[in-house]
Amino acid sequence: MGLPTNQRLIGLTGGIATGKSTVGAYLNNQYKIPILDADVYARDAVQPNSPILTAIADRYGPEILQTDGSLNRGVLGEIIFNDNREKAWVENQIHPYVKQGFQQALTELSTAPIIVLMIPLLFEAQLTDWVTEIWVVACDPETQLTRLMARNGLTPSQAQARIASQMPLAEKINRADLVLTNDQTLASLHGQIDQALRK
């Protein structure tokens, strides 16, 4: 995708439960910057009766669905976070839909001076050429594990499997233009964001 030269396109990524959504919410609330969230598009992709959810149910059986026909994320999570081949298969179903959502939104926002593309798999899905700079939200491993367990109601081994299924955070940090450290106070995180935007 060819990038317009006059836009600042920030690729916001990091590890699971490091605080990407917190950063995105602050940028949107404080600065009114449009946030394009890959997770929102990914949720749209698996709405009840959608072709993608039908394909997932065909592969994994009816227990992958809740009684209302929606995706049982817990069951799918147990499958894909313990089997890289299945994880890759599911991502291959969802990624084209997500990319299409981004492309449409970027076309509609062609006059916005700054746009944030919140993409957890920015490196893994090789979408770095979609952005003009990369921000990685990071925290220490203990904080990440604790947050993930609390947020998703996971056991330590379940949370560890989810973290291990992602590209190591250290590798993302090495490839970042900017690292936001999110294991101090919220005020500290907001200060780092304010400073980054002034650059």
PDB file of C-alpha atoms in Angstrom:
ATOM      1  CA  MET A   1       0.000   0.000   0.000  1.00  0.00           C
ATOM      2  CA  GLY A   2       1.538   3.309  -1.062  1.00  0.00           C
ATOM      3  CA  LEU A   3       1.778   5.798   1.796  1.00  0.00           C
ATOM      4  CA  PRO A   4       0.759   9.442   1.442  1.00  0.00           C
ATOM      5  CA  THR A   5       3.722  11.616   2.381  1.00  0.00           C
ATOM      6  CA  ASN A   6       1.774  14.201   4.371  1.00  0.00           C
ATOM      7  CA  GLN A   7       0.260  11.859   6.950  1.00  0.00           C
ATOM      8  CA  ARG A   8       1.734  10.630  10.178  1.00  0.00           C
ATOM      9  CA  LEU A   9       0.635   6.991  10.386  1.00  0.00           C
ATOM     10  CA  ILE A  10       1.537   5.569  13.795  1.00  0.00           C
ATOM     11  CA  GLY A  11       1.654   1.784  14.062  1.00  0.00           C
ATOM     12  CA  LEU A  12       0.778   1.034  17.690  1.00  0.00           C
ATOM     13  CA  THR A  13       1.719  -2.447  18.839  1.00  0.00           C
ATOM     14  CA  GLY A  14       3.213  -4.351  21.769  1.00  0.00           C
ATOM     15  CA  GLY A  15       2.683  -7.576  23.655  1.00  0.00           C
ATOM     16  CA  ILE A  16      -0.626  -8.962  24.842  1.00  0.00           C
ATOM     17  CA  ALA A  17      -1.861  -7.016  27.919  1.00  0.00           C
ATOM     18  CA  THR A  18       0.952  -4.442  27.819  1.00  0.00           C
ATOM     19  CA  GLY A  19      -1.495  -1.532  27.459  1.00  0.00           C
ATOM     20  CA  LYS A  20      -2.082  -0.808  23.749  1.00  0.00           C
ATOM     21  CA  SER A  21      -5.767  -0.031  24.328  1.00  0.00           C
ATOM     22  CA  THR A  22      -4.891   2.360  27.157  1.00  0.00           C
ATOM     23  CA  VAL A  23      -2.549   4.268  24.838  1.00  0.00           C
ATOM     24  CA  GLY A  24      -5.090   4.254  21.999  1.00  0.00           C
ATOM     25  CA  ALA A  25      -7.869   5.547  24.276  1.00  0.00           C
ATOM     26  CA  TYR A  26      -5.677   8.406  25.526  1.00  0.00           C
ATOM     27  CA  LEU A  27      -4.674   9.442  21.989  1.00  0.00           C
ATOM     28  CA  ASN A  28      -8.314   9.432  20.931  1.00  0.00           C
ATOM     29  CA  ASN A  29      -9.783  11.129  24.028  1.00  0.00           C
ATOM     30  CA  GLN A  30      -7.046  13.702  24.593  1.00  0.00           C
ATOM     31  CA  TYR A  31      -6.015  14.495  21.016  1.00  0.00           C
ATOM     32  CA  LYS A  32      -9.050  13.321  18.974  1.00  0.00           C
ATOM     33  CA  ILE A  33      -6.734  11.212  16.800  1.00  0.00           C
ATOM     34  CA  PRO A  34      -8.595   8.518  14.814  1.00  0.00           C
ATOM     35  CA  ILE A  35      -7.766   5.002  16.052  1.00  0.00           C
ATOM     36  CA  LEU A  36      -8.083   2.083  13.648  1.00  0.00           C
ATOM     37  CA  ASP A  37      -8.129  -1.062  15.794  1.00  0.00           C
ATOM     38  CA  ALA A  38      -7.303  -4.424  14.194  1.00  0.00           C
ATOM     39  CA  ASP A  39      -9.098  -6.220  17.039  1.00  0.00           C
ATOM     40  CA  VAL A  40     -12.366  -4.418  16.195  1.00  0.00           C
ATOM     41  CA  TYR A  41     -12.126  -5.520  12.558  1.00  0.00           C
ATOM     42  CA  ALA A  42     -11.201  -9.054  13.673  1.00  0.00           C
ATOM     43  CA  ARG A  43     -14.313  -9.205  15.899  1.00  0.00           C
ATOM     44  CA  ASP A  44     -16.452  -7.996  12.982  1.00  0.00           C
ATOM     45  CA  ALA A  45     -14.970 -10.759  10.816  1.00  0.00           C
ATOM     46  CA  VAL A  46     -16.429 -13.486  13.056  1.00  0.00           C
ATOM     47  CA  GLN A  47     -19.958 -12.140  13.599  1.00  0.00           C
ATOM     48  CA  PRO A  48     -22.633 -14.879  13.836  1.00  0.00           C
ATOM     49  CA  ASN A  49     -23.426 -16.406  10.416  1.00  0.00           C
ATOM     50  CA  SER A  50     -20.443 -14.692   8.753  1.00  0.00           C
ATOM     51  CA  PRO A  51     -18.564 -16.792   6.167  1.00  0.00           C
ATOM     52  CA  ILE A  52     -15.409 -16.697   8.310  1.00  0.00           C
ATOM     53  CA  LEU A  53     -17.158 -17.944  11.470  1.00  0.00           C
ATOM     54  CA  THR A  54     -18.873 -20.652   9.404  1.00  0.00           C
ATOM     55  CA  ALA A  55     -15.457 -21.822   8.143  1.00  0.00           C
ATOM     56  CA  ILE A  56     -14.095 -21.850  11.717  1.00  0.00           C
ATOM     57  CA  ALA A  57     -17.112 -23.874  12.946  1.00  0.00           C
ATOM     58  CA  ASP A  58     -16.708 -26.314  10.030  1.00  0.00           C
ATOM     59  CA  ARG A  59     -13.095 -26.889  11.070  1.00  0.00           C
ATOM     60  CA  TYR A  60     -13.499 -27.174  14.851  1.00  0.00           C
ATOM     61  CA  GLY A  61     -17.079 -28.359  15.304  1.00  0.00           C
ATOM     62  CA  PRO A  62     -20.180 -26.912  17.021  1.00  0.00           C
ATOM     63  CA  GLU A  63     -18.482 -26.534  20.440  1.00  0.00           C
ATOM     64  CA  ILE A  64     -16.606 -23.532  18.980  1.00  0.00           C
ATOM     65  CA  LEU A  65     -19.945 -21.647  19.027  1.00  0.00           C
ATOM     66  CA  GLN A  66     -21.929 -20.233  21.944  1.00  0.00           C
ATOM     67  CA  THR A  67     -25.645 -21.045  22.188  1.00  0.00           C
ATOM     68  CA  ASP A  68     -26.468 -17.713  20.489  1.00  0.00           C
ATOM     69  CA  GLY A  69     -24.296 -18.608  17.472  1.00  0.00           C
ATOM     70  CA  SER A  70     -21.398 -16.310  18.405  1.00  0.00           C
ATOM     71  CA  LEU A  71     -17.779 -17.432  18.620  1.00  0.00           C
ATOM     72  CA  ASN A  72     -16.695 -19.093  21.861  1.00  0.00           C
ATOM     73  CA  ARG A  73     -13.388 -17.244  22.228  1.00  0.00           C
ATOM     74  CA  GLY A  74     -12.280 -19.318  25.204  1.00  0.00           C
ATOM     75  CA  VAL A  75     -12.534 -22.593  23.289  1.00  0.00           C
ATOM     76  CA  LEU A  76     -10.834 -21.133  20.200  1.00  0.00           C
ATOM     77  CA  GLY A  77      -8.106 -19.636  22.386  1.00  0.00           C
ATOM     78  CA  GLU A  78      -7.307 -23.021  23.921  1.00  0.00           C
ATOM     79  CA  ILE A  79      -6.892 -24.461  20.410  1.00  0.00           C
ATOM     80  CA  ILE A  80      -4.821 -21.755  18.734  1.00  0.00           C
ATOM     81  CA  PHE A  81      -2.602 -20.713  21.632  1.00  0.00           C
ATOM     82  CA  ASN A  82      -1.381 -24.294  21.954  1.00  0.00           C
ATOM     83  CA  ASP A  83      -0.954 -25.100  18.248  1.00  0.00           C
ATOM     84  CA  ASN A  84       0.883 -22.735  15.920  1.00  0.00           C
ATOM     85  CA  ARG A  85      -0.472 -24.410  12.771  1.00  0.00           C
ATOM     86  CA  GLU A  86      -4.073 -23.860  13.865  1.00  0.00           C
ATOM     87  CA  LYS A  87      -3.222 -20.292  14.921  1.00  0.00           C
ATOM     88  CA  ALA A  88      -1.832 -19.625  11.429  1.00  0.00           C
ATOM     89  CA  TRP A  89      -4.937 -21.158   9.818  1.00  0.00           C
ATOM     90  CA  VAL A  90      -7.326 -18.923  11.813  1.00  0.00           C
ATOM     91  CA  GLU A  91      -5.202 -15.823  11.134  1.00  0.00           C
ATOM     92  CA  ASN A  92      -5.270 -16.603   7.400  1.00  0.00           C
ATOM     93  CA  GLN A  93      -9.074 -16.558   7.534  1.00  0.00           C
ATOM     94  CA  ILE A  94      -9.300 -13.257   9.406  1.00  0.00           C
ATOM     95  CA  HIS A  95      -6.354 -11.176   8.140  1.00  0.00           C
ATOM     96  CA  PRO A  96      -7.723 -10.390   4.633  1.00  0.00           C
ATOM     97  CA  TYR A  97     -10.938  -9.022   6.201  1.00  0.00           C
ATOM     98  CA  VAL A  98      -8.940  -6.898   8.662  1.00  0.00           C
ATOM     99  CA  LYS A  99      -6.686  -5.527   5.900  1.00  0.00           C
ATOM    100  CA  GLN A 100      -9.733  -4.591   3.846  1.00  0.00           C
ATOM    101  CA  GLY A 101     -11.178  -2.716   6.849  1.00  0.00           C
ATOM    102  CA  PHE A 102      -7.953  -0.765   7.295  1.00  0.00           C
ATOM    103  CA  GLN A 103      -7.685   0.123   3.612  1.00  0.00           C
ATOM    104  CA  GLN A 104     -11.247   1.418   3.504  1.00  0.00           C
ATOM    105  CA  ALA A 105     -10.806   3.502   6.677  1.00  0.00           C
ATOM    106  CA  LEU A 106      -7.493   4.974   5.498  1.00  0.00           C
ATOM    107  CA  THR A 107      -9.138   6.039   2.229  1.00  0.00           C
ATOM    108  CA  GLU A 108     -11.928   7.744   4.187  1.00  0.00           C
ATOM    109  CA  LEU A 109      -9.400   9.461   6.495  1.00  0.00           C
ATOM    110  CA  SER A 110      -7.065  10.647   3.737  1.00  0.00           C
ATOM    111  CA  THR A 111      -7.076  14.241   5.071  1.00  0.00           C
ATOM    112  CA  ALA A 112      -6.377  13.397   8.746  1.00  0.00           C
ATOM    113  CA  PRO A 113      -2.875  14.608   9.744  1.00  0.00           C
ATOM    114  CA  ILE A 114      -2.321  11.742  12.208  1.00  0.00           C
ATOM    115  CA  ILE A 115      -3.904   8.284  12.293  1.00  0.00           C
ATOM    116  CA  VAL A 116      -3.108   5.479  14.733  1.00  0.00           C
ATOM    117  CA  LEU A 117      -3.211   1.915  13.427  1.00  0.00           C
ATOM    118  CA  MET A 118      -3.482  -0.328  16.486  1.00  0.00           C
ATOM    119  CA  ILE A 119      -2.221  -3.694  15.212  1.00  0.00           C
ATOM    120  CA  PRO A 120      -1.109  -6.342  17.746  1.00  0.00           C
ATOM    121  CA  LEU A 121       0.416  -8.421  14.898  1.00  0.00           C
ATOM    122  CA  LEU A 122       2.049  -5.480  13.092  1.00  0.00           C
ATOM    123  CA  PHE A 123       5.366  -7.329  12.677  1.00  0.00           C
ATOM    124  CA  GLU A 124       3.988 -10.861  12.395  1.00  0.00           C
ATOM    125  CA  ALA A 125       1.499  -9.910   9.649  1.00  0.00           C
ATOM    126  CA  GLN A 126       4.238  -7.866   7.897  1.00  0.00           C
ATOM    127  CA  LEU A 127       2.239  -4.638   7.876  1.00  0.00           C
ATOM    128  CA  THR A 128       5.083  -2.316   8.861  1.00  0.00           C
ATOM    129  CA  ASP A 129       5.045  -0.702   5.398  1.00  0.00           C
ATOM    130  CA  TRP A 130       1.544   0.595   6.185  1.00  0.00           C
ATOM    131  CA  VAL A 131       2.888   3.018   8.795  1.00  0.00           C
ATOM    132  CA  THR A 132       5.385   5.868   8.951  1.00  0.00           C
ATOM    133  CA  GLU A 133       6.510   5.133  12.526  1.00  0.00           C
ATOM    134  CA  ILE A 134       6.179   2.279  15.016  1.00  0.00           C
ATOM    135  CA  TRP A 135       5.319   2.668  18.703  1.00  0.00           C
ATOM    136  CA  VAL A 136       5.683  -0.370  20.956  1.00  0.00           C
ATOM    137  CA  VAL A 137       3.947  -0.466  24.350  1.00  0.00           C
ATOM    138  CA  ALA A 138       6.016  -2.536  26.769  1.00  0.00           C
ATOM    139  CA  CYS A 139       6.058  -3.571  30.412  1.00  0.00           C
ATOM    140  CA  ASP A 140       8.047  -6.044  32.481  1.00  0.00           C
ATOM    141  CA  PRO A 141       7.148  -9.766  32.131  1.00  0.00           C
ATOM    142  CA  GLU A 142       5.693 -10.089  35.652  1.00  0.00           C
ATOM    143  CA  THR A 143       3.357  -7.129  35.103  1.00  0.00           C
ATOM    144  CA  GLN A 144       2.300  -8.503  31.710  1.00  0.00           C
ATOM    145  CA  LEU A 145       1.506 -11.945  33.154  1.00  0.00           C
ATOM    146  CA  THR A 146      -0.433 -10.515  36.108  1.00  0.00           C
ATOM    147  CA  ARG A 147      -2.470  -8.174  33.902  1.00  0.00           C
ATOM    148  CA  LEU A 148      -3.309 -10.899  31.402  1.00  0.00           C
ATOM    149  CA  MET A 149      -4.421 -13.341  34.113  1.00  0.00           C
ATOM    150  CA  ALA A 150      -6.616 -10.660  35.729  1.00  0.00           C
ATOM    151  CA  ARG A 151      -8.069  -9.373  32.455  1.00  0.00           C
ATOM    152  CA  ASN A 152      -8.903 -12.740  30.858  1.00  0.00           C
ATOM    153  CA  GLY A 153      -9.428 -14.870  33.977  1.00  0.00           C
ATOM    154  CA  LEU A 154      -6.561 -17.196  33.015  1.00  0.00           C
ATOM    155  CA  THR A 155      -4.345 -19.557  34.990  1.00  0.00           C
ATOM    156  CA  PRO A 156      -0.589 -18.781  34.953  1.00  0.00           C
ATOM    157  CA  SER A 157       0.047 -21.575  32.404  1.00  0.00           C
ATOM    158  CA  GLN A 158      -2.791 -20.391  30.110  1.00  0.00           C
ATOM    159  CA  ALA A 159      -1.513 -16.807  30.253  1.00  0.00           C
ATOM    160  CA  GLN A 160       2.060 -17.965  29.627  1.00  0.00           C
ATOM    161  CA  ALA A 161       0.927 -19.932  26.544  1.00  0.00           C
ATOM    162  CA  ARG A 162      -0.695 -16.813  25.089  1.00  0.00           C
ATOM    163  CA  ILE A 163       2.426 -14.709  25.710  1.00  0.00           C
ATOM    164  CA  ALA A 164       4.675 -17.435  24.281  1.00  0.00           C
ATOM    165  CA  SER A 165       2.557 -17.659  21.107  1.00  0.00           C
ATOM    166  CA  GLN A 166       3.499 -14.072  20.193  1.00  0.00           C
ATOM    167  CA  MET A 167       6.725 -12.620  18.860  1.00  0.00           C
ATOM    168  CA  PRO A 168       8.932 -11.897  21.912  1.00  0.00           C
ATOM    169  CA  LEU A 169       8.375  -8.390  23.262  1.00  0.00           C
ATOM    170  CA  ALA A 170      12.152  -7.778  23.256  1.00  0.00           C
ATOM    171  CA  GLU A 171      12.188  -8.312  19.486  1.00  0.00           C
ATOM    172  CA  LYS A 172       9.343  -5.812  18.995  1.00  0.00           C
ATOM    173  CA  ILE A 173      11.186  -3.287  21.172  1.00  0.00           C
ATOM    174  CA  ASN A 174      14.290  -3.684  18.983  1.00  0.00           C
ATOM    175  CA  ARG A 175      12.252  -2.832  15.878  1.00  0.00           C
ATOM    176  CA  ALA A 176      10.376   0.134  17.385  1.00  0.00           C
ATOM    177  CA  ASP A 177      10.875   3.807  16.574  1.00  0.00           C
ATOM    178  CA  LEU A 178       9.522   4.588  20.040  1.00  0.00           C
ATOM    179  CA  VAL A 179       8.983   2.484  23.174  1.00  0.00           C
ATOM    180  CA  LEU A 180       6.302   3.477  25.685  1.00  0.00           C
ATOM    181  CA  THR A 181       7.039   1.916  29.071  1.00  0.00           C
ATOM    182  CA  ASN A 182       3.825   0.985  30.852  1.00  0.00           C
ATOM    183  CA  ASP A 183       4.770  -0.451  34.223  1.00  0.00           C
ATOM    184  CA  GLN A 184       4.702   2.814  36.189  1.00  0.00           C
ATOM    185  CA  THR A 185       1.746   5.158  36.769  1.00  0.00           C
ATOM    186  CA  LEU A 186      -0.867   6.156  34.205  1.00  0.00           C
ATOM    187  CA  ALA A 187       0.418   9.742  34.470  1.00  0.00           C
ATOM    188  CA  SER A 188       3.887   8.514  33.506  1.00  0.00           C
ATOM    189  CA  LEU A 189       2.487   6.736  30.441  1.00  0.00           C
ATOM    190  CA  HIS A 190       0.466   9.799  29.412  1.00  0.00           C
ATOM    191  CA  GLY A 191       3.579  11.985  29.757  1.00  0.00           C
ATOM    192  CA  GLN A 192       5.523   9.696  27.420  1.00  0.00           C
ATOM    193  CA  ILE A 193       2.699   9.866  24.847  1.00  0.00           C
ATOM    194  CA  ASP A 194       2.519  13.685  25.057  1.00  0.00           C
ATOM    195  CA  GLN A 195       6.259  13.895  24.460  1.00  0.00           C
ATOM    196  CA  ALA A 196       6.142  11.432  21.550  1.00  0.00           C
ATOM    197  CA  LEU A 197       3.439  13.412  19.758  1.00  0.00           C
ATOM    198  CA  ARG A 198       5.472  16.628  19.987  1.00  0.00           C
ATOM    199  CA  LYS A 199       8.350  15.051  18.062  1.00  0.00           C
TER     200      LYS A 199
END
